[in-house]
Coordinates of N, CA, C and O in Angstrom, one line a residue:
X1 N 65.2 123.8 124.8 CA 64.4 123.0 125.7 C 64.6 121.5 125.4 O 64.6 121.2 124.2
X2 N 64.8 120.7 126.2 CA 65.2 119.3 126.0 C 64.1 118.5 125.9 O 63.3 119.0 126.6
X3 N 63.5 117.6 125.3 CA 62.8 116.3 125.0 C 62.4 116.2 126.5 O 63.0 116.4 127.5
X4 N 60.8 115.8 126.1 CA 60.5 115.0 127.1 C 61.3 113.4 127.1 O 61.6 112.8 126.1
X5 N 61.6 113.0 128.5 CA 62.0 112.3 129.0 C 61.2 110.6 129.1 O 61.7 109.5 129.2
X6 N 59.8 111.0 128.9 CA 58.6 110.0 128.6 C 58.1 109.7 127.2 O 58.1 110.8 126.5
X7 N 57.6 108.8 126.6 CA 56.9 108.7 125.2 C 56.1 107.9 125.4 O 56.5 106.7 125.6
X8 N 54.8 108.0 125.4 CA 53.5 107.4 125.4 C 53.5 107.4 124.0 O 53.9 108.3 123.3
X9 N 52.9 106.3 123.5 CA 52.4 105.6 122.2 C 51.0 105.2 122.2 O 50.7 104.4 123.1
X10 N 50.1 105.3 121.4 CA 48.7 104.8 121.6 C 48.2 105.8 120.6 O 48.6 106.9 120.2
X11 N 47.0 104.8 120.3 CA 46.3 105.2 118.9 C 45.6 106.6 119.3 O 45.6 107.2 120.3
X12 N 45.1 106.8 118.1 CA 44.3 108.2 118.0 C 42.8 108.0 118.4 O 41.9 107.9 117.6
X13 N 42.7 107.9 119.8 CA 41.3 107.4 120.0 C 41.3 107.8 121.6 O 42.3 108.2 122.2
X14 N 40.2 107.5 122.1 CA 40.0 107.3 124.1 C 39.9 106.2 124.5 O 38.8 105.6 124.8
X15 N 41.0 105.8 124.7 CA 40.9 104.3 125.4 C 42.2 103.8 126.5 O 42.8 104.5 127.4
X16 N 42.2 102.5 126.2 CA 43.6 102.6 127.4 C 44.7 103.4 127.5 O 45.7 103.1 128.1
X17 N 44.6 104.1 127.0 CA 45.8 105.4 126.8 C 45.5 106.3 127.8 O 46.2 106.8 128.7
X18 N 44.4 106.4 127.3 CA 43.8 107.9 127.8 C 43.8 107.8 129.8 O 44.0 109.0 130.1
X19 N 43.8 107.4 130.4 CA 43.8 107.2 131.7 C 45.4 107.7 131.9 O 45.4 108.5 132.9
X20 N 46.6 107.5 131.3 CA 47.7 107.6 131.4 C 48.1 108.9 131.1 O 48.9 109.6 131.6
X21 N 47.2 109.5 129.8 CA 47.6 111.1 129.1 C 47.2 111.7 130.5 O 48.1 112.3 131.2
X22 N 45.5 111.6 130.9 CA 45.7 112.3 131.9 C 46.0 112.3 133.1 O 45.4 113.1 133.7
X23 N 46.9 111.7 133.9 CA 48.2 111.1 134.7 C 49.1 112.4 134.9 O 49.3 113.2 135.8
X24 N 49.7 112.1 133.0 CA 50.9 112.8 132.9 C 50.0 114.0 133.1 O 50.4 114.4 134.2
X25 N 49.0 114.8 132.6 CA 48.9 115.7 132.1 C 48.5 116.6 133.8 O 49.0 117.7 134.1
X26 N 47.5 115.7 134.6 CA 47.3 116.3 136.3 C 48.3 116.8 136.9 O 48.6 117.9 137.4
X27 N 49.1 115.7 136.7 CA 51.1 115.3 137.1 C 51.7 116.8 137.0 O 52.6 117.2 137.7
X28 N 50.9 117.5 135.8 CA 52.2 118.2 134.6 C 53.5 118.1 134.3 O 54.3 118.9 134.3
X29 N 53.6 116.6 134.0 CA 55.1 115.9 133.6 C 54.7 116.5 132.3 O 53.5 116.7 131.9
X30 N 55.8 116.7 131.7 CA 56.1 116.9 130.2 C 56.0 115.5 129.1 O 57.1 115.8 128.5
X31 N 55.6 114.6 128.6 CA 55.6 114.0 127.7 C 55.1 113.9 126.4 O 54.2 114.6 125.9
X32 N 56.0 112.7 125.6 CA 55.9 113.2 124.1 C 54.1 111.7 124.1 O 53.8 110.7 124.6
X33 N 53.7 112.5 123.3 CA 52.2 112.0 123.2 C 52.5 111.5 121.7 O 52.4 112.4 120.8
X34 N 52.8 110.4 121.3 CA 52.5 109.9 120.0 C 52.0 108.7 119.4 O 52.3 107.5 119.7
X35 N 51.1 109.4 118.2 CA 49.7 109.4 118.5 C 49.7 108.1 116.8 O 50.2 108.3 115.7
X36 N 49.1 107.1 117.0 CA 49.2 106.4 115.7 C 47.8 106.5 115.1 O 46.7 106.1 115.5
X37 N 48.6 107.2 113.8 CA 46.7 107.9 112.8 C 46.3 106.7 112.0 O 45.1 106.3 112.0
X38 N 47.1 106.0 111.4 CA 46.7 104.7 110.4 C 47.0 103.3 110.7 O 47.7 102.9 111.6
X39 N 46.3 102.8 109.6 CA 46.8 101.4 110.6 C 48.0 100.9 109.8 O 48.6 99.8 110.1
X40 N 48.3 101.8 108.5 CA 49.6 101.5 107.8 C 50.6 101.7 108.8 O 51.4 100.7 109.1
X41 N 50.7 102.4 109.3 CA 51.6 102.9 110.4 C 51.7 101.9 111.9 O 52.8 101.6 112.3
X42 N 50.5 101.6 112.5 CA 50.1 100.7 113.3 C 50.8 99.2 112.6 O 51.2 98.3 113.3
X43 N 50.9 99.0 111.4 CA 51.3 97.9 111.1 C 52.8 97.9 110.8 O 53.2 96.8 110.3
X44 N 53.6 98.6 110.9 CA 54.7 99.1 110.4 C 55.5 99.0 112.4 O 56.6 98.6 112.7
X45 N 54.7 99.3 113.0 CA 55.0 99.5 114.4 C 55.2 98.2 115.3 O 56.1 97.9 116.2
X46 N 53.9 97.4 114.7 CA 53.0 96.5 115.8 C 54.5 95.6 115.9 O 54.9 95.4 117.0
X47 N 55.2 95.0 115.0 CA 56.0 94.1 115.6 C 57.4 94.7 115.9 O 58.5 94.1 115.8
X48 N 57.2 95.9 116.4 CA 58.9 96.6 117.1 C 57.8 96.8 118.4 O 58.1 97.8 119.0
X49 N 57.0 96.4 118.8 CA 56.2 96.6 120.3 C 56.8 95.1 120.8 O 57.2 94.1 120.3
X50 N 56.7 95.6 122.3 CA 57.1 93.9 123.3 C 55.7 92.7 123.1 O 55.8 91.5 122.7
X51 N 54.9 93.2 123.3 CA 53.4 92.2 123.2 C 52.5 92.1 121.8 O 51.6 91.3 121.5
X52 N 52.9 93.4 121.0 CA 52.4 93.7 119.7 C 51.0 94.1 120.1 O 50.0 93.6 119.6
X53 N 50.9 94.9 121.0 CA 49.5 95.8 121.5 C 50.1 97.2 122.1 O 51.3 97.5 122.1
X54 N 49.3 97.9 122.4 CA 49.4 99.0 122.5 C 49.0 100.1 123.9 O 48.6 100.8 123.0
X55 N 48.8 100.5 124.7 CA 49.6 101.7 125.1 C 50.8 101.1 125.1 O 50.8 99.9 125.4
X56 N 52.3 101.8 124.7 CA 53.1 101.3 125.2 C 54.1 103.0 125.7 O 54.2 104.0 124.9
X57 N 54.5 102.9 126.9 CA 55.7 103.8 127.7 C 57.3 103.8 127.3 O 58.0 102.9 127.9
X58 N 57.7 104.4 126.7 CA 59.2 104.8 127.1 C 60.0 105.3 127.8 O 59.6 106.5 128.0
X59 N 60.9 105.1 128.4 CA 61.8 106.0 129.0 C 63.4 105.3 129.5 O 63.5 104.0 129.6
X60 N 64.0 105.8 129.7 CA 65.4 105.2 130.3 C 66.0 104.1 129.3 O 67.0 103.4 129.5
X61 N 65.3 104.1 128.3 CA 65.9 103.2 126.9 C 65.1 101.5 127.0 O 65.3 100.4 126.6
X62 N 63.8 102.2 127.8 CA 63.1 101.0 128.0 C 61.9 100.8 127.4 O 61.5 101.9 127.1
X63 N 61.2 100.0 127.2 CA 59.6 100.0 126.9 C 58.9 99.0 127.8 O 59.1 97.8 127.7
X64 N 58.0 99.6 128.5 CA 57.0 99.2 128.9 C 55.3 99.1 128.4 O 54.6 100.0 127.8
X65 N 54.8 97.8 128.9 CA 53.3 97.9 128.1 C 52.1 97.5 129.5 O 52.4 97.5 130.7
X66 N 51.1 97.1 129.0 CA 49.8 97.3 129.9 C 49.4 98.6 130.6 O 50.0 99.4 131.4
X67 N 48.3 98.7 130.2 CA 48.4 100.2 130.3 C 47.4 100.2 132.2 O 47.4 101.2 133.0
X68 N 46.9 99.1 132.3 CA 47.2 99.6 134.3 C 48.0 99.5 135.0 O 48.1 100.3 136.0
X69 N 48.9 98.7 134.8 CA 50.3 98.8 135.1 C 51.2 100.3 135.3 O 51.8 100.8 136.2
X70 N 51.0 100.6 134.1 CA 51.8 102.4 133.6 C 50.7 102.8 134.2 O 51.1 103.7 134.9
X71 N 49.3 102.7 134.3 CA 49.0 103.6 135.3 C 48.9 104.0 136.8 O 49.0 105.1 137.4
X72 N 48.8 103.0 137.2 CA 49.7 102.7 138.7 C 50.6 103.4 138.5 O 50.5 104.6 138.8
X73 N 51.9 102.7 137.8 CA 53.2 103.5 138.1 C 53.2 104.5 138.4 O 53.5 105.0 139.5
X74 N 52.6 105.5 136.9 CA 52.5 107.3 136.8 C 51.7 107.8 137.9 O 51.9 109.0 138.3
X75 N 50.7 106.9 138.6 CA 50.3 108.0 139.5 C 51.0 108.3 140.7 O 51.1 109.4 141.2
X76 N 51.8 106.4 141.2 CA 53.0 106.6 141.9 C 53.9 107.5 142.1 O 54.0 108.2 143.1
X77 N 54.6 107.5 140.8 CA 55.6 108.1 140.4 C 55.8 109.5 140.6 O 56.8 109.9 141.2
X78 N 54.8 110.1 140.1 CA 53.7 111.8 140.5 C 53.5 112.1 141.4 O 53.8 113.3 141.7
X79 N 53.1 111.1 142.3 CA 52.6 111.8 143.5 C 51.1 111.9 143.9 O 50.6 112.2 144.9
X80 N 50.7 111.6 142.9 CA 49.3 111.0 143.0 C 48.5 110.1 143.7 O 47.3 110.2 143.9
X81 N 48.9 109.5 144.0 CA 48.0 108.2 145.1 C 47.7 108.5 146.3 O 46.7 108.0 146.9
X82 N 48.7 109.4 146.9 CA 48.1 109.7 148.0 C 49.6 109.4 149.1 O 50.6 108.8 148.6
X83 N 49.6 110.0 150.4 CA 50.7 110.1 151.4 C 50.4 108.5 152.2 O 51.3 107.8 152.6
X84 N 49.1 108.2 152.4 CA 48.9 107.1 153.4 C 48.6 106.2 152.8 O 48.0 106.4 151.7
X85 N 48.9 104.7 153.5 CA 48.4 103.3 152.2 C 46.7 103.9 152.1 O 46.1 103.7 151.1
X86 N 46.2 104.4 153.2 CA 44.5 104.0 153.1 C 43.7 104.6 151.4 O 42.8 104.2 150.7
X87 N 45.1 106.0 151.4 CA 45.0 106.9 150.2 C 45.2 106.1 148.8 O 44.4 106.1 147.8
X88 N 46.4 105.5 148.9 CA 46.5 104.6 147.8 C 46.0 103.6 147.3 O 46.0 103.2 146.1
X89 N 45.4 102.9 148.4 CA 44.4 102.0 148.0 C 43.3 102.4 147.7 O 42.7 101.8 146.9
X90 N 42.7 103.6 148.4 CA 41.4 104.1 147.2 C 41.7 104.4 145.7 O 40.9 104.1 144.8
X91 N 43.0 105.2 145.4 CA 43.2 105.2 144.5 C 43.6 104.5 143.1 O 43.4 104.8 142.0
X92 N 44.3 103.4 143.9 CA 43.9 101.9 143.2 C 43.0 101.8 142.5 O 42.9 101.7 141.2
X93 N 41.8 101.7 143.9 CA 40.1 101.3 143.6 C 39.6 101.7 142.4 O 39.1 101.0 141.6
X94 N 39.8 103.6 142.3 CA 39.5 103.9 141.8 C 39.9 103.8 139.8 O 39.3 103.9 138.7
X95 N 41.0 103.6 140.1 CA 41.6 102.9 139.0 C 41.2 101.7 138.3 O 41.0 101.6 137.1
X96 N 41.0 100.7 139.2 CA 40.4 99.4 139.1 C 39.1 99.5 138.2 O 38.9 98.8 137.2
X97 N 38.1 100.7 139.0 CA 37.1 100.9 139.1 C 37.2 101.9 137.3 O 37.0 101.4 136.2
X98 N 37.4 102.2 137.3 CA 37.9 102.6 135.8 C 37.7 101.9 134.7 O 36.9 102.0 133.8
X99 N 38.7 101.4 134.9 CA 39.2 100.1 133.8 C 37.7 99.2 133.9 O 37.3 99.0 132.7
X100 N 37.1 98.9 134.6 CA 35.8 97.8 134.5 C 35.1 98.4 133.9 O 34.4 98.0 133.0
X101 N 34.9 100.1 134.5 CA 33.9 100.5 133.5 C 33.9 101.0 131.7 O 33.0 101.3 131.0
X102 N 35.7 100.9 131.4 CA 35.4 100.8 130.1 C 35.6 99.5 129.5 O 36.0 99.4 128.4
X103 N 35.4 98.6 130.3 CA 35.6 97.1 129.6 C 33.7 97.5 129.3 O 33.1 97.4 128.2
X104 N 33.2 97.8 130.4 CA 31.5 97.4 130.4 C 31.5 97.9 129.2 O 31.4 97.1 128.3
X105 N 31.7 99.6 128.9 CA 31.5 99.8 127.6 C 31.5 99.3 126.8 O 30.6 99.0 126.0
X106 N 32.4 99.2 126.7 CA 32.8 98.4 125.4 C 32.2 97.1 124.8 O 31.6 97.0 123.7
X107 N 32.3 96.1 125.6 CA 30.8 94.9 125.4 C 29.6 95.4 125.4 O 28.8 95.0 124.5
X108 N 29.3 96.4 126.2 CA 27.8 96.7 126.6 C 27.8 97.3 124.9 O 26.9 96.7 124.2
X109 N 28.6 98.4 124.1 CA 27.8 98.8 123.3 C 28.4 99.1 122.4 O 27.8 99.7 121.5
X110 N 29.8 98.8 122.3 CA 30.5 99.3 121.0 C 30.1 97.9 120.0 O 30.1 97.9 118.7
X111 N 29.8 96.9 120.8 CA 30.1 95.4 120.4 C 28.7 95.1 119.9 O 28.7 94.1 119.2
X112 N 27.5 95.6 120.1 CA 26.2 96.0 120.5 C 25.8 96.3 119.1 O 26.1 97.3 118.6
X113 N 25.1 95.3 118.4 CA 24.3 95.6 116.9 C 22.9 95.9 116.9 O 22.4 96.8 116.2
X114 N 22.3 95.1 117.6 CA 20.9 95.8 118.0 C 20.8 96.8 118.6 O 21.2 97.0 119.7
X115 N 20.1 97.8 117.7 CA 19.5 99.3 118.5 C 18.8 99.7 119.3 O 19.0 100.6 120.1
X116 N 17.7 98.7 119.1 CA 16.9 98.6 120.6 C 17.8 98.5 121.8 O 17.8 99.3 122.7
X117 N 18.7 97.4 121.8 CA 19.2 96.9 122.6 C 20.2 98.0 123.2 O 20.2 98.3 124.4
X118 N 21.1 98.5 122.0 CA 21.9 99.2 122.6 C 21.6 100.4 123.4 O 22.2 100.9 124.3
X119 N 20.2 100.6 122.8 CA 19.8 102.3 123.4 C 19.4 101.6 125.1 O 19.8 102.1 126.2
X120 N 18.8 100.7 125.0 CA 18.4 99.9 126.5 C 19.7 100.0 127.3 O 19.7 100.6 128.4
X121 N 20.5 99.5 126.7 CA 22.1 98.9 127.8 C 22.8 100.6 127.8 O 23.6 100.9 128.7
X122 N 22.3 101.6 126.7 CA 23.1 103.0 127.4 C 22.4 103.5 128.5 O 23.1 104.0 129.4
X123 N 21.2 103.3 128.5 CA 20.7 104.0 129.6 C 20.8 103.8 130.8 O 20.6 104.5 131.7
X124 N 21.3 102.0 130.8 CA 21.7 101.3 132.4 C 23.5 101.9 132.4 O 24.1 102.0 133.4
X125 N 24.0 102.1 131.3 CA 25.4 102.2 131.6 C 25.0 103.5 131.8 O 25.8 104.1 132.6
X126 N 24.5 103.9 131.6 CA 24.6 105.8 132.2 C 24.0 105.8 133.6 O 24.6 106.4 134.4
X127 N 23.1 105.3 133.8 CA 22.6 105.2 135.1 C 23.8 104.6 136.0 O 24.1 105.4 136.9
X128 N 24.5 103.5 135.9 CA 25.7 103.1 136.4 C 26.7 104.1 136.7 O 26.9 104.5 137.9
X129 N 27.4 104.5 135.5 CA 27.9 105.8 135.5 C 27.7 106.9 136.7 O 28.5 107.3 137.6
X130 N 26.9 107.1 136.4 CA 25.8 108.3 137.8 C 26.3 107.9 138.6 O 27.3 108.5 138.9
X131 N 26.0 106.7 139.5 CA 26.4 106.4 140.5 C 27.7 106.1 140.6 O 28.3 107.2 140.9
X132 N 28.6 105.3 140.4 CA 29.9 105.2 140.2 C 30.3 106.9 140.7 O 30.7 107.2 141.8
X133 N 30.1 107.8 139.3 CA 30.8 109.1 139.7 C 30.3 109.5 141.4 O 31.1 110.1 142.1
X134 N 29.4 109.3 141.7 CA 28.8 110.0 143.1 C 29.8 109.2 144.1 O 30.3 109.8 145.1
X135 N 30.0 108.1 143.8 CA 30.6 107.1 144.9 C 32.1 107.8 144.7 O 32.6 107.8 145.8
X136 N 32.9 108.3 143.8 CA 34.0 108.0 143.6 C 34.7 109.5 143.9 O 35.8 109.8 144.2
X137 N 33.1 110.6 143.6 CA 33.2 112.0 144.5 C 33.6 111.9 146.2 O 34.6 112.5 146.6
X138 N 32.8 111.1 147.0 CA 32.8 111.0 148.0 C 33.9 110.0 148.2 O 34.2 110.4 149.4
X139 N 34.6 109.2 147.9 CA 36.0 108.5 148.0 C 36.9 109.8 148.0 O 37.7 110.0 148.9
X140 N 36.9 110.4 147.0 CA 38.1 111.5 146.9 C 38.2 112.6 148.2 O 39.3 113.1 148.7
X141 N 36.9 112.9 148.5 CA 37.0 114.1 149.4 C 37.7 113.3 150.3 O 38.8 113.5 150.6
X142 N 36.9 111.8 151.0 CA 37.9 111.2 152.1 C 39.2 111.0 151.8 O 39.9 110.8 152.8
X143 N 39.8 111.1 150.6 CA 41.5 111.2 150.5 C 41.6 112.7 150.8 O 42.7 113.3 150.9

């Protein structure tokens, strides 16, 4: 059986990767998923990367980085976005819409030292959440 033809790189974690793994994975493209465990390794890496950050894509003897970028592409690419622009631009949206909500995270509470506070801002990011998902149910059925 031949190599996957793709190589996703990105740490061992759920983050800007993760929107791309499952891409490939909806897609059922074949790619090699590798996965950086330490940061001895992460540091051994970081300056053979284009921007010295990480998701980064391989293929065709190329590397690419930004990981909304590669996600656009892959869903493109796939078949995913949809037959009509009206399809792809929801799917965009919904992409867009993505990405903001794990920036919120991430300020809202990874960054978040007070406990009071954090337990406060999960319960509005979950409440957010709620909605978002209901809105983005009813976006898909109209694709």
């Amino acid at each position: 059986m031949a190599s996957p033809r793709y190589r996703l790189t990105y740490f061992n974690l759920k983050g800007r990767g993760e929107l791309i793994r499952y891409i490939f994975y909806a897609a059922r493209v074949p790619f090699e998923n590798r996965v950086i465990r330490s940061n001895e390794e992460w540091a051994d890496l970081k300056p053979l990367t284009p921007i010295g950050m990480l998701p980064i894509l391989e293929f065709d003897g190329e590397v690419f980085v930004e990981s909304a970028a590669i996600a656009n592409w892959a869903a493109r690419k796939f078949g995913l976005t949809g037959r009509r622009d009206s399809e792809q631009l929801r799917t965009e949206a919904l992409v867009q819409q993505a990405t903001e909500l794990r920036e919120n995270f991430i300020v809202r509470l990874i960054f978040q030292s007070d406990p009071d506070k954090k337990k406060s801002q999960q319960a509005e990011l979950q409440s957010e959440i709620d909605k978002l998902f209901s809105q983005w149910e009813k976006l898909v059925i109209q694709t």
